[in-house]
Amino acid sequence: MDVIEIAPGLRMLRFLVGSAYLWRDGRELTLIDAGTVDCAAEIEEALDGELRRIVLTHWHEDHTGSAAELAARHGAEVVAHVLDAPVIRGEVAGAPPVLEEFEVAIRAGIPPLPAAPPCRVDREVGDGDVLEFGGGAVVVAAPGHTDGSIALHLPGPKVLFTGDAVANVGRTMMGVFNTDRGRAVKSLHRLAELEVETALFGHGDPIIHGAAAALRQAAASTML
C-alpha cells in the first residue's frame, strides 16, 4: 500500500486494487472505503488518531473487504447507503454489472477478488444526509454503479469523494462495471454540477486542483 498525503489531514491509501482515504479532524479519523480483505493491517499503519467512522461508498469487495475487521477492532461506526446496506451485511446478494462491449475484455483480465465478509452497518444514509466530518460531508446519491452507490461532498474545502461513480485512469471518466448505465450517466452529470476543487476516486489518480472542470468535461462527453 502507498500512503499519499493529498493535503493536511487528508491521506490517500492506494492498494493493488483501488484506493481508500483517511480524513482527519483533530484526533478523529474518518475512513472512506476499506480496500480488500487483506488491507486491514496496512490501513492501521496509516492511522494517526482514533478511527471514528468508516464510510462505504458501495458494497463491492474492493471497497468493503476490510471494513468488518477494522470496525470490530476500533469500534468505528460503519456508514452506508440504505440500499447497499443489506448487501454489506450479507443479507442479500448484490446485483452483477451489465457489461458494455468494451468492458468484457477488461473484466476478463482482472483476477477475481476474495469476497468481503459480512459487516455491520450502524448508520444507513440517503441523499442529502450530512456526516459529521470535514465541516459537514453531504451524502450524494450516485446510483448506477450499484443501487446504493454514494459520493461524499465536503462543501467547505470543496472536496468530492466519488467512489466508483467516476474514475480517473488516464482520463476522468464514468466508472466502469455498472449495473445500470443510464443511472450511472445521470449520476456523473449530477456530480459534475457540484462546486469541487479536489476530486478523489475509487480508482485512479486524485485531481488536487481544478477538479470541477475535469468532471464537467467527462460529463459532456458521456451521454445516454
PDB file of N, CA and C in Angstrom, residues 107-175:
ATOM      1  N   ARG A 107     -12.866  -6.876 -17.918  1.00  0.00           N
ATOM      2  CA  ARG A 107     -13.318  -7.714 -16.797  1.00  0.00           C
ATOM      3  C   ARG A 107     -12.630  -9.067 -16.809  1.00  0.00           C
ATOM      4  N   ALA A 108     -12.473  -9.639 -17.994  1.00  0.00           N
ATOM      5  CA  ALA A 108     -11.857 -10.960 -18.102  1.00  0.00           C
ATOM      6  C   ALA A 108     -10.396 -10.941 -17.659  1.00  0.00           C
ATOM      7  N   GLY A 109      -9.746  -9.792 -17.752  1.00  0.00           N
ATOM      8  CA  GLY A 109      -8.339  -9.697 -17.386  1.00  0.00           C
ATOM      9  C   GLY A 109      -8.085  -9.383 -15.933  1.00  0.00           C
ATOM     10  N   ILE A 110      -9.142  -9.221 -15.157  1.00  0.00           N
ATOM     11  CA  ILE A 110      -8.997  -8.898 -13.735  1.00  0.00           C
ATOM     12  C   ILE A 110      -9.188 -10.160 -12.911  1.00  0.00           C
ATOM     13  N   PRO A 111      -8.187 -10.561 -12.128  1.00  0.00           N
ATOM     14  CA  PRO A 111      -8.358 -11.749 -11.284  1.00  0.00           C
ATOM     15  C   PRO A 111      -9.499 -11.542 -10.304  1.00  0.00           C
ATOM     16  N   PRO A 112     -10.250 -12.586 -10.002  1.00  0.00           N
ATOM     17  CA  PRO A 112     -11.350 -12.437  -9.038  1.00  0.00           C
ATOM     18  C   PRO A 112     -10.814 -12.069  -7.658  1.00  0.00           C
ATOM     19  N   LEU A 113     -11.544 -11.199  -6.975  1.00  0.00           N
ATOM     20  CA  LEU A 113     -11.163 -10.766  -5.639  1.00  0.00           C
ATOM     21  C   LEU A 113     -11.890 -11.610  -4.598  1.00  0.00           C
ATOM     22  N   PRO A 114     -11.275 -11.812  -3.432  1.00  0.00           N
ATOM     23  CA  PRO A 114     -11.990 -12.550  -2.373  1.00  0.00           C
ATOM     24  C   PRO A 114     -13.214 -11.787  -1.922  1.00  0.00           C
ATOM     25  N   ALA A 115     -14.254 -12.520  -1.611  1.00  0.00           N
ATOM     26  CA  ALA A 115     -15.491 -11.896  -1.149  1.00  0.00           C
ATOM     27  C   ALA A 115     -15.258 -11.170   0.171  1.00  0.00           C
ATOM     28  N   ALA A 116     -15.948 -10.076   0.353  1.00  0.00           N
ATOM     29  CA  ALA A 116     -15.878  -9.357   1.624  1.00  0.00           C
ATOM     30  C   ALA A 116     -16.727 -10.071   2.668  1.00  0.00           C
ATOM     31  N   PRO A 117     -16.215 -10.250   3.867  1.00  0.00           N
ATOM     32  CA  PRO A 117     -17.055 -10.840   4.914  1.00  0.00           C
ATOM     33  C   PRO A 117     -18.178  -9.888   5.276  1.00  0.00           C
ATOM     34  N   PRO A 118     -19.301 -10.410   5.759  1.00  0.00           N
ATOM     35  CA  PRO A 118     -20.392  -9.528   6.181  1.00  0.00           C
ATOM     36  C   PRO A 118     -19.899  -8.516   7.214  1.00  0.00           C
ATOM     37  N   CYS A 119     -20.425  -7.314   7.097  1.00  0.00           N
ATOM     38  CA  CYS A 119     -20.035  -6.235   8.003  1.00  0.00           C
ATOM     39  C   CYS A 119     -21.295  -5.540   8.504  1.00  0.00           C
ATOM     40  N   ARG A 120     -21.317  -5.239   9.766  1.00  0.00           N
ATOM     41  CA  ARG A 120     -22.462  -4.492  10.298  1.00  0.00           C
ATOM     42  C   ARG A 120     -22.507  -3.102   9.666  1.00  0.00           C
ATOM     43  N   VAL A 121     -23.696  -2.553   9.541  1.00  0.00           N
ATOM     44  CA  VAL A 121     -23.880  -1.162   9.133  1.00  0.00           C
ATOM     45  C   VAL A 121     -24.641  -0.476  10.249  1.00  0.00           C
ATOM     46  N   ASP A 122     -23.994   0.471  10.901  1.00  0.00           N
ATOM     47  CA  ASP A 122     -24.579   1.136  12.058  1.00  0.00           C
ATOM     48  C   ASP A 122     -25.482   2.299  11.669  1.00  0.00           C
ATOM     49  N   ARG A 123     -25.187   2.898  10.540  1.00  0.00           N
ATOM     50  CA  ARG A 123     -25.950   4.076  10.112  1.00  0.00           C
ATOM     51  C   ARG A 123     -26.239   3.964   8.624  1.00  0.00           C
ATOM     52  N   GLU A 124     -27.514   3.886   8.289  1.00  0.00           N
ATOM     53  CA  GLU A 124     -27.934   3.853   6.895  1.00  0.00           C
ATOM     54  C   GLU A 124     -28.300   5.276   6.475  1.00  0.00           C
ATOM     55  N   VAL A 125     -27.755   5.707   5.355  1.00  0.00           N
ATOM     56  CA  VAL A 125     -27.935   7.094   4.932  1.00  0.00           C
ATOM     57  C   VAL A 125     -28.596   7.158   3.558  1.00  0.00           C
ATOM     58  N   GLY A 126     -29.047   8.340   3.224  1.00  0.00           N
ATOM     59  CA  GLY A 126     -29.651   8.601   1.929  1.00  0.00           C
ATOM     60  C   GLY A 126     -29.189   9.946   1.407  1.00  0.00           C
ATOM     61  N   ASP A 127     -29.655  10.291   0.241  1.00  0.00           N
ATOM     62  CA  ASP A 127     -29.254  11.521  -0.418  1.00  0.00           C
ATOM     63  C   ASP A 127     -29.537  12.734   0.466  1.00  0.00           C
ATOM     64  N   GLY A 128     -28.518  13.591   0.608  1.00  0.00           N
ATOM     65  CA  GLY A 128     -28.668  14.818   1.364  1.00  0.00           C
ATOM     66  C   GLY A 128     -28.339  14.713   2.834  1.00  0.00           C
ATOM     67  N   ASP A 129     -28.176  13.503   3.366  1.00  0.00           N
ATOM     68  CA  ASP A 129     -27.756  13.369   4.759  1.00  0.00           C
ATOM     69  C   ASP A 129     -26.366  13.966   4.939  1.00  0.00           C
ATOM     70  N   VAL A 130     -26.095  14.436   6.131  1.00  0.00           N
ATOM     71  CA  VAL A 130     -24.815  15.079   6.422  1.00  0.00           C
ATOM     72  C   VAL A 130     -24.082  14.291   7.500  1.00  0.00           C
ATOM     73  N   LEU A 131     -22.831  13.957   7.227  1.00  0.00           N
ATOM     74  CA  LEU A 131     -21.985  13.232   8.170  1.00  0.00           C
ATOM     75  C   LEU A 131     -21.052  14.215   8.872  1.00  0.00           C
ATOM     76  N   GLU A 132     -20.706  13.885  10.104  1.00  0.00           N
ATOM     77  CA  GLU A 132     -20.011  14.827  10.974  1.00  0.00           C
ATOM     78  C   GLU A 132     -18.501  14.760  10.797  1.00  0.00           C
ATOM     79  N   PHE A 133     -18.032  15.063   9.608  1.00  0.00           N
ATOM     80  CA  PHE A 133     -16.594  15.225   9.398  1.00  0.00           C
ATOM     81  C   PHE A 133     -16.379  16.219   8.266  1.00  0.00           C
ATOM     82  N   GLY A 134     -15.191  16.788   8.231  1.00  0.00           N
ATOM     83  CA  GLY A 134     -14.861  17.720   7.163  1.00  0.00           C
ATOM     84  C   GLY A 134     -15.721  18.965   7.130  1.00  0.00           C
ATOM     85  N   GLY A 135     -16.269  19.356   8.273  1.00  0.00           N
ATOM     86  CA  GLY A 135     -17.143  20.512   8.307  1.00  0.00           C
ATOM     87  C   GLY A 135     -18.557  20.218   7.856  1.00  0.00           C
ATOM     88  N   GLY A 136     -18.862  18.931   7.679  1.00  0.00           N
ATOM     89  CA  GLY A 136     -20.186  18.517   7.202  1.00  0.00           C
ATOM     90  C   GLY A 136     -20.082  17.915   5.828  1.00  0.00           C
ATOM     91  N   ALA A 137     -20.052  16.590   5.760  1.00  0.00           N
ATOM     92  CA  ALA A 137     -19.918  15.874   4.491  1.00  0.00           C
ATOM     93  C   ALA A 137     -21.311  15.486   4.002  1.00  0.00           C
ATOM     94  N   VAL A 138     -21.683  15.982   2.855  1.00  0.00           N
ATOM     95  CA  VAL A 138     -23.020  15.743   2.313  1.00  0.00           C
ATOM     96  C   VAL A 138     -23.018  14.454   1.494  1.00  0.00           C
ATOM     97  N   VAL A 139     -23.930  13.561   1.820  1.00  0.00           N
ATOM     98  CA  VAL A 139     -24.095  12.320   1.058  1.00  0.00           C
ATOM     99  C   VAL A 139     -24.821  12.652  -0.247  1.00  0.00           C
ATOM    100  N   VAL A 140     -24.207  12.272  -1.362  1.00  0.00           N
ATOM    101  CA  VAL A 140     -24.805  12.480  -2.672  1.00  0.00           C
ATOM    102  C   VAL A 140     -25.097  11.112  -3.273  1.00  0.00           C
ATOM    103  N   ALA A 141     -26.361  10.774  -3.403  1.00  0.00           N
ATOM    104  CA  ALA A 141     -26.708   9.501  -4.027  1.00  0.00           C
ATOM    105  C   ALA A 141     -26.198   9.488  -5.465  1.00  0.00           C
ATOM    106  N   ALA A 142     -25.491   8.424  -5.827  1.00  0.00           N
ATOM    107  CA  ALA A 142     -24.908   8.307  -7.164  1.00  0.00           C
ATOM    108  C   ALA A 142     -25.157   6.908  -7.709  1.00  0.00           C
ATOM    109  N   PRO A 143     -26.426   6.504  -7.846  1.00  0.00           N
ATOM    110  CA  PRO A 143     -26.736   5.137  -8.269  1.00  0.00           C
ATOM    111  C   PRO A 143     -26.340   4.879  -9.711  1.00  0.00           C
ATOM    112  N   GLY A 144     -26.203   3.607 -10.012  1.00  0.00           N
ATOM    113  CA  GLY A 144     -25.832   3.191 -11.360  1.00  0.00           C
ATOM    114  C   GLY A 144     -24.692   2.196 -11.317  1.00  0.00           C
ATOM    115  N   HIS A 145     -23.658   2.509 -10.549  1.00  0.00           N
ATOM    116  CA  HIS A 145     -22.599   1.525 -10.339  1.00  0.00           C
ATOM    117  C   HIS A 145     -23.162   0.385  -9.504  1.00  0.00           C
ATOM    118  N   THR A 146     -23.783   0.747  -8.385  1.00  0.00           N
ATOM    119  CA  THR A 146     -24.674  -0.136  -7.624  1.00  0.00           C
ATOM    120  C   THR A 146     -25.899   0.704  -7.285  1.00  0.00           C
ATOM    121  N   ASP A 147     -26.936   0.055  -6.789  1.00  0.00           N
ATOM    122  CA  ASP A 147     -28.146   0.806  -6.439  1.00  0.00           C
ATOM    123  C   ASP A 147     -27.879   1.836  -5.355  1.00  0.00           C
ATOM    124  N   GLY A 148     -27.009   1.485  -4.419  1.00  0.00           N
ATOM    125  CA  GLY A 148     -26.755   2.356  -3.287  1.00  0.00           C
ATOM    126  C   GLY A 148     -25.399   3.029  -3.306  1.00  0.00           C
ATOM    127  N   SER A 149     -24.841   3.258  -4.476  1.00  0.00           N
ATOM    128  CA  SER A 149     -23.569   3.983  -4.544  1.00  0.00           C
ATOM    129  C   SER A 149     -23.757   5.419  -4.074  1.00  0.00           C
ATOM    130  N   ILE A 150     -22.761   5.917  -3.354  1.00  0.00           N
ATOM    131  CA  ILE A 150     -22.789   7.308  -2.907  1.00  0.00           C
ATOM    132  C   ILE A 150     -21.456   7.978  -3.193  1.00  0.00           C
ATOM    133  N   ALA A 151     -21.523   9.306  -3.303  1.00  0.00           N
ATOM    134  CA  ALA A 151     -20.342  10.156  -3.257  1.00  0.00           C
ATOM    135  C   ALA A 151     -20.469  11.002  -1.995  1.00  0.00           C
ATOM    136  N   LEU A 152     -19.382  11.615  -1.579  1.00  0.00           N
ATOM    137  CA  LEU A 152     -19.364  12.484  -0.405  1.00  0.00           C
ATOM    138  C   LEU A 152     -18.804  13.831  -0.819  1.00  0.00           C
ATOM    139  N   HIS A 153     -19.587  14.885  -0.589  1.00  0.00           N
ATOM    140  CA  HIS A 153     -19.178  16.232  -0.968  1.00  0.00           C
ATOM    141  C   HIS A 153     -18.960  17.059   0.284  1.00  0.00           C
ATOM    142  N   LEU A 154     -17.768  17.618   0.404  1.00  0.00           N
ATOM    143  CA  LEU A 154     -17.427  18.499   1.508  1.00  0.00           C
ATOM    144  C   LEU A 154     -17.439  19.928   0.966  1.00  0.00           C
ATOM    145  N   PRO A 155     -18.538  20.665   1.134  1.00  0.00           N
ATOM    146  CA  PRO A 155     -18.646  21.986   0.505  1.00  0.00           C
ATOM    147  C   PRO A 155     -17.600  22.983   0.983  1.00  0.00           C
ATOM    148  N   GLY A 156     -17.231  22.923   2.262  1.00  0.00           N
ATOM    149  CA  GLY A 156     -16.257  23.877   2.783  1.00  0.00           C
ATOM    150  C   GLY A 156     -14.927  23.802   2.051  1.00  0.00           C
ATOM    151  N   PRO A 157     -14.226  22.670   2.145  1.00  0.00           N
ATOM    152  CA  PRO A 157     -12.950  22.524   1.439  1.00  0.00           C
ATOM    153  C   PRO A 157     -13.102  22.173  -0.037  1.00  0.00           C
ATOM    154  N   LYS A 158     -14.343  22.021  -0.509  1.00  0.00           N
ATOM    155  CA  LYS A 158     -14.626  21.718  -1.926  1.00  0.00           C
ATOM    156  C   LYS A 158     -13.969  20.415  -2.355  1.00  0.00           C
ATOM    157  N   VAL A 159     -14.167  19.380  -1.538  1.00  0.00           N
ATOM    158  CA  VAL A 159     -13.614  18.048  -1.797  1.00  0.00           C
ATOM    159  C   VAL A 159     -14.757  17.110  -2.157  1.00  0.00           C
ATOM    160  N   LEU A 160     -14.510  16.241  -3.132  1.00  0.00           N
ATOM    161  CA  LEU A 160     -15.501  15.241  -3.528  1.00  0.00           C
ATOM    162  C   LEU A 160     -14.853  13.864  -3.553  1.00  0.00           C
ATOM    163  N   PHE A 161     -15.410  12.940  -2.770  1.00  0.00           N
ATOM    164  CA  PHE A 161     -15.052  11.528  -2.848  1.00  0.00           C
ATOM    165  C   PHE A 161     -16.088  10.869  -3.756  1.00  0.00           C
ATOM    166  N   THR A 162     -15.660  10.359  -4.890  1.00  0.00           N
ATOM    167  CA  THR A 162     -16.618   9.902  -5.908  1.00  0.00           C
ATOM    168  C   THR A 162     -16.991   8.441  -5.795  1.00  0.00           C
ATOM    169  N   GLY A 163     -16.278   7.658  -4.953  1.00  0.00           N
ATOM    170  CA  GLY A 163     -16.467   6.214  -5.026  1.00  0.00           C
ATOM    171  C   GLY A 163     -16.151   5.746  -6.431  1.00  0.00           C
ATOM    172  N   ASP A 164     -16.958   4.825  -6.963  1.00  0.00           N
ATOM    173  CA  ASP A 164     -16.719   4.330  -8.324  1.00  0.00           C
ATOM    174  C   ASP A 164     -17.675   4.939  -9.338  1.00  0.00           C
ATOM    175  N   ALA A 165     -18.397   6.000  -8.934  1.00  0.00           N
ATOM    176  CA  ALA A 165     -19.243   6.692  -9.907  1.00  0.00           C
ATOM    177  C   ALA A 165     -18.409   7.372 -10.979  1.00  0.00           C
ATOM    178  N   VAL A 166     -17.196   7.768 -10.610  1.00  0.00           N
ATOM    179  CA  VAL A 166     -16.248   8.393 -11.532  1.00  0.00           C
ATOM    180  C   VAL A 166     -14.891   7.749 -11.300  1.00  0.00           C
ATOM    181  N   ALA A 167     -14.109   7.630 -12.368  1.00  0.00           N
ATOM    182  CA  ALA A 167     -12.739   7.124 -12.270  1.00  0.00           C
ATOM    183  C   ALA A 167     -11.809   8.123 -12.943  1.00  0.00           C
ATOM    184  N   ASN A 168     -10.524   8.013 -12.660  1.00  0.00           N
ATOM    185  CA  ASN A 168      -9.539   8.904 -13.286  1.00  0.00           C
ATOM    186  C   ASN A 168      -8.291   8.093 -13.638  1.00  0.00           C
ATOM    187  N   VAL A 169      -8.480   7.194 -14.580  1.00  0.00           N
ATOM    188  CA  VAL A 169      -7.397   6.324 -15.040  1.00  0.00           C
ATOM    189  C   VAL A 169      -7.050   6.746 -16.462  1.00  0.00           C
ATOM    190  N   GLY A 170      -6.003   7.569 -16.575  1.00  0.00           N
ATOM    191  CA  GLY A 170      -5.656   8.117 -17.877  1.00  0.00           C
ATOM    192  C   GLY A 170      -6.461   9.351 -18.224  1.00  0.00           C
ATOM    193  N   ARG A 171      -7.731   9.338 -17.924  1.00  0.00           N
ATOM    194  CA  ARG A 171      -8.613  10.493 -18.110  1.00  0.00           C
ATOM    195  C   ARG A 171      -9.757  10.374 -17.114  1.00  0.00           C
ATOM    196  N   THR A 172     -10.433  11.477 -16.873  1.00  0.00           N
ATOM    197  CA  THR A 172     -11.589  11.463 -15.990  1.00  0.00           C
ATOM    198  C   THR A 172     -12.782  10.923 -16.764  1.00  0.00           C
ATOM    199  N   MET A 173     -13.445   9.928 -16.204  1.00  0.00           N
ATOM    200  CA  MET A 173     -14.492   9.227 -16.950  1.00  0.00           C
ATOM    201  C   MET A 173     -15.488   8.610 -15.972  1.00  0.00           C
ATOM    202  N   MET A 174     -16.643   8.248 -16.499  1.00  0.00           N
ATOM    203  CA  MET A 174     -17.595   7.496 -15.698  1.00  0.00           C
ATOM    204  C   MET A 174     -16.978   6.150 -15.326  1.00  0.00           C
ATOM    205  N   GLY A 175     -17.235   5.703 -14.111  1.00  0.00           N
ATOM    206  CA  GLY A 175     -16.718   4.412 -13.688  1.00  0.00           C
ATOM    207  C   GLY A 175     -17.280   3.274 -14.530  1.00  0.00           C
TER     208      GLY A 175
END
